[in-house]
Every structure is written in structure tokens, then in C-alpha cells.
Coordinates of C-alpha atoms (C1' of nucleotides) in Angstrom, one line a residue:
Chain A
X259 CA 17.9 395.6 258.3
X260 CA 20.1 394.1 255.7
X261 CA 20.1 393.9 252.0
X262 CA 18.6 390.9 250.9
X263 CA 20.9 391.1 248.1
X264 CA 23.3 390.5 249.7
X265 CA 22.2 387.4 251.8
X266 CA 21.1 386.2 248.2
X267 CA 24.7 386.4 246.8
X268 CA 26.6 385.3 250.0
X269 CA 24.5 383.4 252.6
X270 CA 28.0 381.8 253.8
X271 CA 29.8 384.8 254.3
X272 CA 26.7 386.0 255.6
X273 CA 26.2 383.8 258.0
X274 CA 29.9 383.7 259.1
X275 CA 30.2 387.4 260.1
X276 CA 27.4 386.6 261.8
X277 CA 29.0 383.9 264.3
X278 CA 31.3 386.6 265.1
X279 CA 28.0 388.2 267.6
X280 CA 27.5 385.0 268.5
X281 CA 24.3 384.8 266.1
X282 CA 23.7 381.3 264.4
X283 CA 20.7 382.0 261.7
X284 CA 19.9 379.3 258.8
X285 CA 19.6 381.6 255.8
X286 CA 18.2 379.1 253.2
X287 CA 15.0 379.7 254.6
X288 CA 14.9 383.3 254.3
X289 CA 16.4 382.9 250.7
X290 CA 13.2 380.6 249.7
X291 CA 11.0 382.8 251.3
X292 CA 12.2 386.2 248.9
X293 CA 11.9 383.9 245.9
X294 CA 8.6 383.2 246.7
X295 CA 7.5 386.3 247.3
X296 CA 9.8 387.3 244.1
X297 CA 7.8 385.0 242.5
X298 CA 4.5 386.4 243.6
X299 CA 4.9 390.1 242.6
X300 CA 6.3 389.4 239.2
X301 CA 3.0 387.1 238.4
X302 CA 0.3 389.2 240.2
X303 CA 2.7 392.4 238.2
X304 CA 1.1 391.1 234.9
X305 CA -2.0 390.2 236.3
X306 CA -1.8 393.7 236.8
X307 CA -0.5 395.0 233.5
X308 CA -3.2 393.0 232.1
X309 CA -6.2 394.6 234.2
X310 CA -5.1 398.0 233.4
X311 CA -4.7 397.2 229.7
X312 CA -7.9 395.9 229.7
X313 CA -9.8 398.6 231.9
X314 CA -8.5 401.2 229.8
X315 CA -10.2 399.5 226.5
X316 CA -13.9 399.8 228.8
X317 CA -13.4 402.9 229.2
X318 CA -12.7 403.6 225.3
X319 CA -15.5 401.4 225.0
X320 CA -18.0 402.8 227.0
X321 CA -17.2 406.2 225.7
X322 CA -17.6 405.3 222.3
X323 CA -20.8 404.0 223.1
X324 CA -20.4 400.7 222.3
X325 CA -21.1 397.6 224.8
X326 CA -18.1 396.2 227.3
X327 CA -20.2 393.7 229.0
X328 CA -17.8 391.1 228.1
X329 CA -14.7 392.2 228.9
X330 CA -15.9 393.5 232.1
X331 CA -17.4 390.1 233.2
X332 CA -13.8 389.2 231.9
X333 CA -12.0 391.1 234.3
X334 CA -13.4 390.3 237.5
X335 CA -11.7 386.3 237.0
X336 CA -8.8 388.9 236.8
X337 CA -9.6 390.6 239.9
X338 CA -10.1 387.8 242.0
X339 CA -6.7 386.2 241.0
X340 CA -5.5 389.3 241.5
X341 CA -6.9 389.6 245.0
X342 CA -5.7 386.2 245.9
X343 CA -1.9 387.4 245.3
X344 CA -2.1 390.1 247.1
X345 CA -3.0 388.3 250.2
X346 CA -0.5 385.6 250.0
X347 CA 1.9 388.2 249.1
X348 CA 0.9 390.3 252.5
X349 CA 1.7 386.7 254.0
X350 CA 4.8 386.1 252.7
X351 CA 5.8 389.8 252.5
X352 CA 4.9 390.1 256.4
X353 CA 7.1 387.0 257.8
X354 CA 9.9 387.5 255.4
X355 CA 9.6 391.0 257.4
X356 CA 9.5 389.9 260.0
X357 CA 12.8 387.5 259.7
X358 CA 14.9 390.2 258.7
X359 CA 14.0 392.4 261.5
X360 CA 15.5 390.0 264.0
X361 CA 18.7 389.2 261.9
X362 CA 21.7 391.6 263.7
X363 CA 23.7 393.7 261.5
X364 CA 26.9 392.0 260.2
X365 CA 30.0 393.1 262.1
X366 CA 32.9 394.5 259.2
X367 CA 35.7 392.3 258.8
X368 CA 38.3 393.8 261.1
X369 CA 36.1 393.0 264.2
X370 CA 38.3 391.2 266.1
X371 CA 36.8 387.7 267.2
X372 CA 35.6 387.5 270.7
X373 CA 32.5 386.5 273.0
X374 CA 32.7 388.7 275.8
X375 CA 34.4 392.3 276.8
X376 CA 37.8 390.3 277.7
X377 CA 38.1 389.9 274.3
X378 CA 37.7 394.1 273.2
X379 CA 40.8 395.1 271.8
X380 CA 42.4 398.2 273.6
X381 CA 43.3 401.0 270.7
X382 CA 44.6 403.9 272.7
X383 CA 45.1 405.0 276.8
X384 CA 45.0 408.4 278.0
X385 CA 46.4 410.0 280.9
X386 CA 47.1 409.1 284.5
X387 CA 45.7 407.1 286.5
X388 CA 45.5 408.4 289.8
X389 CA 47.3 407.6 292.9
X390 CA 45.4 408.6 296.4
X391 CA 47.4 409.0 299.8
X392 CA 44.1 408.1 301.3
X393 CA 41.7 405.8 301.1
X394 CA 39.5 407.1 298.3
X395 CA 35.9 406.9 298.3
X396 CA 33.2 406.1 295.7
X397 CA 31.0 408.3 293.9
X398 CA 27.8 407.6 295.9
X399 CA 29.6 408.4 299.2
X400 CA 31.4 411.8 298.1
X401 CA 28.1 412.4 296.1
X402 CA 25.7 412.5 299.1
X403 CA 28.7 413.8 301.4
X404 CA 28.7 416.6 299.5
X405 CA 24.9 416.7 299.8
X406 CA 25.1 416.9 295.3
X407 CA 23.5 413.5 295.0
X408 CA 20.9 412.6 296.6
X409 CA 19.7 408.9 296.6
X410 CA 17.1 408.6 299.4
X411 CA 14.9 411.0 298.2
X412 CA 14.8 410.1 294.2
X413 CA 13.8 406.7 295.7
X414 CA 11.3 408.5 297.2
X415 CA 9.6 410.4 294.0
X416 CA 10.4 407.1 291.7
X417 CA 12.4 404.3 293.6
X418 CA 15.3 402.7 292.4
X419 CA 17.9 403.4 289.7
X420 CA 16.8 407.3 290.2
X421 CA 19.1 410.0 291.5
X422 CA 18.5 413.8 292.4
X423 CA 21.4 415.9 291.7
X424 CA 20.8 418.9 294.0
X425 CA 22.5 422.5 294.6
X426 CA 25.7 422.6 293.1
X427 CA 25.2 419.2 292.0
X428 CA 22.5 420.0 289.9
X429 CA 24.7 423.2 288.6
X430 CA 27.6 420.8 287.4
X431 CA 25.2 418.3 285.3
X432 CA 24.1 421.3 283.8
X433 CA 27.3 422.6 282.7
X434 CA 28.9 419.7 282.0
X435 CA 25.8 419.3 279.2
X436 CA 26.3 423.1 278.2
X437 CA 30.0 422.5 278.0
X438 CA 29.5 419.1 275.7
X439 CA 27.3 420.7 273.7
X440 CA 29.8 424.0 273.0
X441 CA 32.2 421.4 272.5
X442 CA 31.0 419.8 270.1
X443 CA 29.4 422.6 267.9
X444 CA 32.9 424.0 267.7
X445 CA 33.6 420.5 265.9
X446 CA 31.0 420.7 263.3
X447 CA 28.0 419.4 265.0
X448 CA 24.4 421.4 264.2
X449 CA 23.3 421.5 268.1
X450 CA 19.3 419.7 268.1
X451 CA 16.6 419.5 270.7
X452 CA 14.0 417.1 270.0
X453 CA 11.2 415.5 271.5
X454 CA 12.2 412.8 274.7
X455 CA 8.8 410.5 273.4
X456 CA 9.0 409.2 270.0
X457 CA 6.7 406.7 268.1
X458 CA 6.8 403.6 267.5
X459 CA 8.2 403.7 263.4
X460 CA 11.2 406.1 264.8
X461 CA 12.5 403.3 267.1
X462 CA 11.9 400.5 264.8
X463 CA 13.7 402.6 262.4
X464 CA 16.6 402.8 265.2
X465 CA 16.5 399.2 265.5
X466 CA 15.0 399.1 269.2
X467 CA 11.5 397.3 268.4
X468 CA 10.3 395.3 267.6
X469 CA 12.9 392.7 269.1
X470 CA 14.2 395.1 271.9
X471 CA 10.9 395.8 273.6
X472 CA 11.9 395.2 277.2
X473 CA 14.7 397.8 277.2
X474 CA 12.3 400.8 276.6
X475 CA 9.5 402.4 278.8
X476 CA 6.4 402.7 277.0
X477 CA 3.9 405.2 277.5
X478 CA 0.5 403.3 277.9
X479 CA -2.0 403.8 277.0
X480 CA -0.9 405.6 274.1
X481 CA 2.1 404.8 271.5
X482 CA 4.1 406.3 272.8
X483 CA 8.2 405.3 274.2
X484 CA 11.2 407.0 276.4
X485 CA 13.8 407.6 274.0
X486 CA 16.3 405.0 275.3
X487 CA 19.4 407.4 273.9
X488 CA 19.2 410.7 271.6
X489 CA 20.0 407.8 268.6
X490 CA 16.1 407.5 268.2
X491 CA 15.1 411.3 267.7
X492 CA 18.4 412.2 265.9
X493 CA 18.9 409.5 263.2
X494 CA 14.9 409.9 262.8
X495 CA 15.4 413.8 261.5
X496 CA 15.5 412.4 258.4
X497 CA 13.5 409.4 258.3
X498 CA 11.5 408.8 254.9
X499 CA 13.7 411.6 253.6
X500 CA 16.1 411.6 250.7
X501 CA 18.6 413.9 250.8
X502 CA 21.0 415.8 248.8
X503 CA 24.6 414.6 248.2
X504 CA 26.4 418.4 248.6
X505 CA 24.2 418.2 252.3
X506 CA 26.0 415.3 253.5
X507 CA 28.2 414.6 255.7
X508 CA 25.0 416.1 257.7
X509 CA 26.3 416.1 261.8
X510 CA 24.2 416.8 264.7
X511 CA 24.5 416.8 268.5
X512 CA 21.9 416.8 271.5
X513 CA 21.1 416.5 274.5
X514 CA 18.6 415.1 275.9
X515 CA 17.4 412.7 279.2
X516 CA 17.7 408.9 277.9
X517 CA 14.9 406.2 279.8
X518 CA 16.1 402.5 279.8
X519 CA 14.0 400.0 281.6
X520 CA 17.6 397.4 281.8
X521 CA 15.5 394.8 282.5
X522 CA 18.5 392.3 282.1
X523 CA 20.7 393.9 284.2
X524 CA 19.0 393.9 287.4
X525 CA 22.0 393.1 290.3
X526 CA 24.8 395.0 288.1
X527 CA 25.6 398.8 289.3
X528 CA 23.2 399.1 292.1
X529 CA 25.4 402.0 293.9
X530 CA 25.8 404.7 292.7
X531 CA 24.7 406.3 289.2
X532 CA 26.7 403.9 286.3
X533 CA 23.2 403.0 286.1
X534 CA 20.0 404.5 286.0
X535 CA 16.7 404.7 284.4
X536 CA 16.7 408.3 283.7
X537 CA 20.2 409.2 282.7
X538 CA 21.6 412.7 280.8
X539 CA 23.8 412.2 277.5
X540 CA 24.9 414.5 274.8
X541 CA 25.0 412.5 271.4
X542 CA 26.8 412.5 268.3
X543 CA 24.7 411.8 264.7
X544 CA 25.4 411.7 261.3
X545 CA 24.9 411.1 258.0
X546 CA 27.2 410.5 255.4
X547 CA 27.6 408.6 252.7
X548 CA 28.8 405.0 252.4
X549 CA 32.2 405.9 251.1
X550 CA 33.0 408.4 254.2
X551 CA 31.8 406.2 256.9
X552 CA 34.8 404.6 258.0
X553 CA 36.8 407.6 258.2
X554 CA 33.7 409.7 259.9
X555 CA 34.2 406.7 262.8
X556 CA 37.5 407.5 263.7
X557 CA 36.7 411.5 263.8
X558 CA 34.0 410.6 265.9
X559 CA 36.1 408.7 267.9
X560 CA 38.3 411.7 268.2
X561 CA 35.7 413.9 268.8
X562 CA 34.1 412.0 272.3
X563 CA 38.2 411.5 273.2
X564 CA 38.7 415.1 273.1
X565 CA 36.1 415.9 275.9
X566 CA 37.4 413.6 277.9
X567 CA 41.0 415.3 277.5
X568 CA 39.2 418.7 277.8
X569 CA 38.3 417.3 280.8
X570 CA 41.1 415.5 282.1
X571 CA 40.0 412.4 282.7
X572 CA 42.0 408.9 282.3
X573 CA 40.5 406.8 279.7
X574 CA 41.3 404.2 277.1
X575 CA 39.8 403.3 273.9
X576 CA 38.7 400.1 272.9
X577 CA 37.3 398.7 269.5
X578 CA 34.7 396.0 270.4
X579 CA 35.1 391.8 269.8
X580 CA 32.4 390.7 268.0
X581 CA 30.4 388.8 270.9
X582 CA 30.3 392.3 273.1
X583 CA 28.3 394.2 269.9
X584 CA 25.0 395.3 269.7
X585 CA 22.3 394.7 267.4
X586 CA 22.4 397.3 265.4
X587 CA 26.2 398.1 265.0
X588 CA 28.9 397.1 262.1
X589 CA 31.7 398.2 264.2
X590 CA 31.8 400.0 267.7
X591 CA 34.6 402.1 270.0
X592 CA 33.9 402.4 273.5
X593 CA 35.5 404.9 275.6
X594 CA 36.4 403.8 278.9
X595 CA 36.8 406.6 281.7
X596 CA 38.8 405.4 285.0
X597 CA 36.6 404.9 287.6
X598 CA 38.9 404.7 291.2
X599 CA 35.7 402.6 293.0
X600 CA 35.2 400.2 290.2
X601 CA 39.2 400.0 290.3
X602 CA 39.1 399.7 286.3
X603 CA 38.5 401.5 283.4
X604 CA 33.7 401.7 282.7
X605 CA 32.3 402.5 279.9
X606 CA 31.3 406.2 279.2
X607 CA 30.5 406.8 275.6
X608 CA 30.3 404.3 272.7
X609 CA 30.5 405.3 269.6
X610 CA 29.4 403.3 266.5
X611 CA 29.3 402.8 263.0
X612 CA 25.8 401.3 261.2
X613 CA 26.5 401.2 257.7
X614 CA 23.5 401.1 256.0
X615 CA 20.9 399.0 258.5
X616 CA 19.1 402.2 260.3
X617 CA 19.0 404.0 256.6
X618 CA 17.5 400.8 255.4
X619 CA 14.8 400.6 258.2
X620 CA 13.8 404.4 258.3
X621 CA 14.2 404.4 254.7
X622 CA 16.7 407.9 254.9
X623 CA 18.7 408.2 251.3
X624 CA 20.6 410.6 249.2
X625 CA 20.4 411.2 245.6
X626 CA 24.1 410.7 244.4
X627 CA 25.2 413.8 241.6
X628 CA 26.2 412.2 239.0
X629 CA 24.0 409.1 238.6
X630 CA 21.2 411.1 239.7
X631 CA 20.6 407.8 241.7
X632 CA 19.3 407.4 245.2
X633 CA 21.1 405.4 247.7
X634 CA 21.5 404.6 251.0
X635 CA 22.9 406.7 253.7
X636 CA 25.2 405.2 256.0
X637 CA 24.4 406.3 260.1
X638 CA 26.7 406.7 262.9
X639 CA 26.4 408.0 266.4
X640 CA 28.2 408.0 269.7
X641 CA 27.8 409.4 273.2
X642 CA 29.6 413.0 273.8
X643 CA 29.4 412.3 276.7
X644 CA 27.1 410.3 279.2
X645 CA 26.3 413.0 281.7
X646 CA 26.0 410.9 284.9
X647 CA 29.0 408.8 284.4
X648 CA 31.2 412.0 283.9
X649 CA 29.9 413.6 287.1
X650 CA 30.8 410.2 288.7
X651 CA 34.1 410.4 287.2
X652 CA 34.9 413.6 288.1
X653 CA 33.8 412.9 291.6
X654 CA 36.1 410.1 292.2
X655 CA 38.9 411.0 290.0
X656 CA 39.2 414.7 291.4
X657 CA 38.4 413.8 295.2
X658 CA 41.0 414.9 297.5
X659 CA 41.6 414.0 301.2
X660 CA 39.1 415.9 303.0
X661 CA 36.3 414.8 300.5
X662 CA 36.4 418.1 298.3
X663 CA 36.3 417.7 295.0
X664 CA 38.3 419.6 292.2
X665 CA 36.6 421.1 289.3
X666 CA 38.2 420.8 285.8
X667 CA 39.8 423.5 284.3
X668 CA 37.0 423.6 281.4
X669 CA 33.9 423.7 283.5
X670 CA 34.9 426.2 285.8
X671 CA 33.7 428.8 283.6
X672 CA 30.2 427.0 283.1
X673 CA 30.3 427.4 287.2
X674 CA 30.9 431.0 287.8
X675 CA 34.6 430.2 288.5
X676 CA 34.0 427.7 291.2
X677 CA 37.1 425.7 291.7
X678 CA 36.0 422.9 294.0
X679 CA 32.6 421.3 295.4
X680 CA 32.7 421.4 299.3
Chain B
rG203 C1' -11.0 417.3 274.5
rG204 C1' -15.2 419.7 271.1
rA205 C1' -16.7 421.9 266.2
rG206 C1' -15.3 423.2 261.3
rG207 C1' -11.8 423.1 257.2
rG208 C1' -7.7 420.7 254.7
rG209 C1' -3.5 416.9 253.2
rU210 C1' -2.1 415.7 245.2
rA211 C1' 6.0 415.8 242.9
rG212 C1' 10.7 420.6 246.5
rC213 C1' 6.8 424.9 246.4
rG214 C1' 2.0 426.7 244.5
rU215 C1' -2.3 424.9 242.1
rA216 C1' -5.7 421.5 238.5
rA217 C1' -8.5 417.0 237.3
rU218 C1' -16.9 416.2 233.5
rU219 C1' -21.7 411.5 235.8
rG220 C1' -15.8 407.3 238.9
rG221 C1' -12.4 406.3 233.0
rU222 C1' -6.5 405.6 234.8
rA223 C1' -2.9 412.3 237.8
rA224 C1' -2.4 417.9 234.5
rC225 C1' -0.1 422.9 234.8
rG226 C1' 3.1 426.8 236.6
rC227 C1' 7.5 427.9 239.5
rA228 C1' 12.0 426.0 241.2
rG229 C1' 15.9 422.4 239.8
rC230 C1' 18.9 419.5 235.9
rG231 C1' 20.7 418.9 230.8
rG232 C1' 20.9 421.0 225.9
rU233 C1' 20.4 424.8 221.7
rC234 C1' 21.6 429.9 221.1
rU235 C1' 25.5 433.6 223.3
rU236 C1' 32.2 436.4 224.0
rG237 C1' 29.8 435.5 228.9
rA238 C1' 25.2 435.9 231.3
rA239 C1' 20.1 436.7 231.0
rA240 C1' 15.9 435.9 227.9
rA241 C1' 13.8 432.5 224.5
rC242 C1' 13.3 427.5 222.8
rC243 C1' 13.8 421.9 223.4
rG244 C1' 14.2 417.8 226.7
rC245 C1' 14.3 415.8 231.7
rC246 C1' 12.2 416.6 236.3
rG247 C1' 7.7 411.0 242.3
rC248 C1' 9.0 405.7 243.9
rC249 C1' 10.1 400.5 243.2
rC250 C1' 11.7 396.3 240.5
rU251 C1' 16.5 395.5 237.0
rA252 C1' 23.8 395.2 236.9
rA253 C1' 21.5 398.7 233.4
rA254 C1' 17.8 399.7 229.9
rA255 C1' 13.3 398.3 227.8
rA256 C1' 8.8 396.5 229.5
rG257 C1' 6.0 396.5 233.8
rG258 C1' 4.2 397.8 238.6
rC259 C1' 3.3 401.4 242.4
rU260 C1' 2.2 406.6 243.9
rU261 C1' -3.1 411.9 245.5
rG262 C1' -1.2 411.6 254.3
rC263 C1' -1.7 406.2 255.9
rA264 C1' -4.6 401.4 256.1
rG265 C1' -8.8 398.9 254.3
rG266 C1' -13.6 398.4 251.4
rU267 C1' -16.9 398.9 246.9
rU268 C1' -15.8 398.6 241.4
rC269 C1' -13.6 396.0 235.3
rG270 C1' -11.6 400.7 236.8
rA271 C1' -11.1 405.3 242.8
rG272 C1' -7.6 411.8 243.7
rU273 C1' -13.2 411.3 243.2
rC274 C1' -17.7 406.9 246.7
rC275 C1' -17.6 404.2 251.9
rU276 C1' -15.0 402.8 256.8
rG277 C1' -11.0 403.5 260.1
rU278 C1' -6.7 406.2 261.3
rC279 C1' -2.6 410.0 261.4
rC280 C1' -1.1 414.9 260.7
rC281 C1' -1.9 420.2 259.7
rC282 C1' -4.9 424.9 260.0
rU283 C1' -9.0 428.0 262.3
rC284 C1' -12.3 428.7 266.5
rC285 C1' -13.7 427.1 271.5
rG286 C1' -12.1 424.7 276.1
rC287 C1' -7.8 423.3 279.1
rC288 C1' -2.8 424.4 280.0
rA289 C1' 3.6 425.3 281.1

RNA sequence: GGAGGGGUAGCGUAAUUGGUAACGCAGCGGUCUUGAAAACCGCCGCCCUAAAAAGGCUUGCAGGUUCGAGUCCUGUCCCCUCCGCCA
């Protein structure tokens, strides 16, 4: 959520970051609607003031002995006024809430302009692509070839957009998580394992719900939801929480399984495993405060890059036009992995920058030193990296002629030594 | 899932028949001291405000009764103990 303040003091500028995600909002009506309710809770305030003046004075009164008969029959005028603000505030309180909920976060300034991923500017390229003396093949054939992915039967236990990763298969997913997570500990992340449901508050807080509801699974009948990504439990840690300057920058990694219902995206990625419902990631989280945030992007840039070099694996870096953000971001890096079948670089981690919008919605602050004041924090997260899309990578990147398929240097260990699958 | 008990500031505890949240510890600042400790004084929940004053809010959460609710009523969440079930 944004700062009302600041769409008080510059609705244009506002509203012109905003073009850049393609999001055309008329911000005079949200402006009347926080005077109003401005308005509101200063009057019913000394309503307020008055009745606990006056309350006070019946008490002394009735203590003393002495009748309050009068001022009593006084007050409840009071109380009814006061009553009737309070309901016309909940009114005006609850769709001013609602407005601001659906208004995107502001991209920063140095977004470059743009509607669609054409428009993503390319930061940095990585290694070689590869060159094949024969024909290569896609994931999904070596996968099931290899008998490590198996399509049929997931289809079977849940249908489509489901994979099983079987025998050795299952044995790299796992160390490619256990490698990640090493990986990233060894950069300054506090490894987490937290709960794969969450409520509904923690995604709101995330900035899922309430406009986002077709994306995520819901557990009915209770409320309950499939974490879409580790975002939701790991920025939630600390929701309602305000926490101490010399604690921040405050880092985390995890891994978890994410759930996405992509109800959008039905036709796009059908082969293979780019894109499931059930998918493996190991995320990046933290906290910092507004002043470090920009530079805590790039390191976390650096940070998903580096397991992708660890790994070997061609990739380029991109910073994201305005028109191919999401929701919830002020400025956003994908990381691109080769991917031979797709013959272009797909998207394998993104990793992005929220200024203060999630801190704002779940309410997580610090209390600066000095002014003993307590402020926003400013969020950030990014994949490190997505699980399925790394195993797919590897496949088809690494695949030699007769359909074996080298293991990288780095996981070998994870695999007790195994150099190849087949 | 059932029964019982309990949620008050970071922690631990108070609060006459309903009368407007108190105390200790910890923490912060200061006095004192060569330094430290001790002692003493002050601060020590949140919001609103550029800031302060003033004001408002705050006893898990949401409602209700009342001039006034930590206290009474309803709903709900969480924690603890026991029972049941269970990886």
C-alpha cells in the first residue's frame, strides 16, 4: 500500500509513475475521500475529548456523593453523535481501504519505459551459450528418457501442470535445494522453514489478496492458502513487529514448495516443467532499512547470479520495463537462464525491490536510534533459485549426444560424486 | 475434536460495587564517579502532527450494554493442561 501522503502532495507524479505499469487511476477521488475521513476523526476526536472530560467529572461526582443526573442525560446526545461518526467513518475508512489496496506500487524513476518484456532492458550476459553437434532435445524428453521425470503418472495422482521427479531425479531436486540453501547461508542469509499454508492477513500483507485471488489455491473450507512463493511466510516473520535498527539489514532464505493456480496462463508452457502448480524455490528475504535498499538490490542480484555461475549455467540479467512489473514491486531484475528448447534466454529467478508497500500492509517497522522514531522497513526478495527451472536447465544445457546428462561441478558432492544421469 | 484454565508495555505481575490501566525487572538519558557498579532523578505502548502542545487510541481480535468497560454480555483467534486422534 502507499503513503497517502504522498498521493496528497503529488497526485501528478503519482499518477505518472503509474502509466509506466500501464495503470491509469483518477486520484482526486481518493484525495476527497482521506479528507473526508480526515475530517471525520478530528470532529468525532473532540467529541471524544469531550465525553471523557465529562465522564470523568460523574465519576468525581458520584463519589462525592453529589447528584450527576444531568450531565449524564447530557452525555448520551454525545454518545449518539459519537456513534454516528464512527459508522460513517467505518464507511469511509473501509472504501478508502479498499481503493488503496488495488493501487500498484509506483515503479522508481529509473524504470525504463516499456509495456511488454521486449522492452526489459538487458544489464549483464553470462557465459556460453551452447553449441550441440546433434540435434538437442528438450527437457521433457531427456527428463522421462532418463526415467527422472515422470509426467504420466503425476497426471495421474493430480493431472496437469504436476511432475514426479523420481530416482535420481528426485536425488538432484534435492541437492540442488540443499546446495542453494548452503549457498546462500555462506552469503549472510539466516536459513528458515516455515509453514507452506498461511492466512489470509499474511498474503494480504504480501500484496496477493485481496485483488490477486485467482493466482492462489485456497484451502476450503477453512482460511487457509498455498503459499504462491516463500515471499508470503518470509516477509510475514515479522509482520506487526517493530524492530530494532542494529537488527537490520535482517536476511533470510528458504525453501519451500510454492502452489500457483496461473489461472491466466492456461496455453503457455504446457511441456515440460517452466510451469507447474506445485513448483520448488529457494528465496531470498530481507529487511533493511529505506536508505540501504537500493544497494541490498544489487547484492541480491549478485547473490541469485552467483548460483547460476556456481552452476554454470548461461544467463543474462535484465532490469524490467515498467509495463512487464508486478503489483507489488518498485523495481525488479530477472535472471534469465538459457533454455536450448525454448531457443532463448526464460526466466529463473526475479528478484525485487518493494520499498515500503509490503512494510506498510503488514505493518513491519524499526525504531530508528537516534530519533527514537519508528519507521518503515523497506522489503526485498528474490528467487535463489527456482528448483524446477534449474533442473530443466541443467537437463538441456548439459545433455550430450547419447542423452546423458552432465552434472555440475558443485552438485556432484550433494550426489555422492555422481558425474552424469544415465 | 472434547473438557478445563489463560491472553494487560520486551519479560513478570497489579487494578474496591464498572469510575477511566499501576508496579517491578530489563532498556534509554542524566546526576554522582578517575572509570565502573551502586544510589538517586527523568524517560520508557500506538496513532495523529513537519515537530511539539493538545487530543485520540491501546488490556489477543471484533461487536454489544453503559455517561463511563481490563472488569458485564455475544462471537472469534491464539496459548497452556488433560482426554481422544495422529506423522
Amino acid at each position: 500500500m502507499m503513503d497517502m501522503r504522498r498521493i496528497r502532495d503529488n497526485p501528478e507524479e503519482i499518477q505518472a509513475l503509474l502509466a509506466k505499469k500501464g495503470v491509469v487511476v483518477d486520484l482526486t477521488r481518493i484525495i476527497d475521500q482521506d479528507q473526508e475521513r480526515r475530517r471525520l476523526l478530528t470532529d468525532m476526536e473532540q467529541l471524544k475529548a469531550e465525553r471523557n472530560r465529562v465522564s470523568l467529572e460523574v465519576a468525581h461526582k458520584k463519589k462525592a456523593g453529589e447528584n450527576a443526573d444531568a450531565l449524564v442525560e447530557e452525555m448520551r446526545g454525545v454518545g449518539d453523535r459519537i456513534s454516528g461518526f464512527e459508522a460513517r467513518l467505518r464507511e469511509v475508512d473501509a472504501a478508502l481501504q479498499e481503493e488503496m489496496m488495488a493501487i500498484p506500487n509506483p515503479p522508481l524513476k529509473d524504470v525504463p519505459d516499456g509495456a511488454t518484456a521486449e522492452d526489459n532492458v538487458e544489464v549483464r550476459r553470462w557465459g556460453m551459450v551452447p553449441t550441440f553437434s546433434f540435434e538437442p532435445k528438450p527437457h521433457w524428453e531427456l527428463g522421462e528418457a532418463l526415467g527422472v521425470l515422470d509426467f504420466e503418472r503425476a497426471r495421474k495422482i493430480a493431472g496437469a501442470r504436476f511432475t514426479v521427479f523420481a530416482g535420481v531425479g528426485a536425488e538432484m531436486a534435492r541437492a540442488l535445494v540443499n546446495f542453494m540453501l548452503d549457498h546462500n547461508r555462506r552469503r549472510g542469509y539466516t536459513e528458515m522453514a516455515p509453514p507452506y499454508l498461511a492466512n489470509r492477513e499474511s498474503l494480504v500483507g504480501t500484496g496477493q489478496l485481496p485483488k490477486f485471488a485467482d493466482d492462489v489455491f485456497r484451502v476450503v473450507p477453512h482460511e487457509y492458502y498455498l503459499i504462491p512463493t516463500a515471499e508470503v511466510p518470509l516477509t510475514n516473520l515479522h509482520r506487526d513487529e517493530i524492530l530494532n535498527e542494529k537488527d537490520l539489514p535482517i536476511r533470510y532464505t528458504g525453501y519451500t514448495a510454492s502452489f500457483r493456480a496461473e489461472a491466466g496462463a492456461a496455453g503457455r508452457d504446457t511441456r515440460g516443467i517452466i510451469r507447474q502448480h506445485q513448483f520448488d524455490k529457494v528465496e531470498l528475504v530481507q529487511f533493511t532499512k529505506p536508505e540501504d535498499s537500493a544497494d541490498a538490490l544489487s547484492a541480491m542480484v549478485e547473490d541469485a547470479e552467483d548460483v547460476l555461475e556456481q552452476l554454470g549455467l548461461p544467463y543474462r540479467t535484465v532490469l524490467l520495463c515498467g509495463g512487464d512489473m508486478g503489483f507489488t514491486q518498485e523495481k525488479t531484475f530477472d535472471l534469465e537462464v538459457w533454455m536450448p528448447s525454448y531457443g532463448r534466454y526464460v526466466e529463473i529467478s526475479s528478484v525485487s525491490l518493494f520499498g515500503d508497500f509490503q512494510a506498510r500492509r503488514a505493518r513491519i517497522r524499526y525504531r530508528r536510534e537516534t530519533s527514537k522514531k519508528t519507521e518503515l522497513v523497506h522489503t526485498l526478495n528474490g528467487s535463489a533459485l527456482a528448483i524446477g527451472r534449474t533442473f530443466a536447465a541443467i537437463l538441456e544445457n548439459f545433455q550430450e549426444a547419447q542423452g546423458r546428462v552432465v552434472v555440475p561441478a558443485v552438485l556432484q558432492p550433494y550426489l555422492d560424486g555422481r558425474t552424469r544421469l544415465g
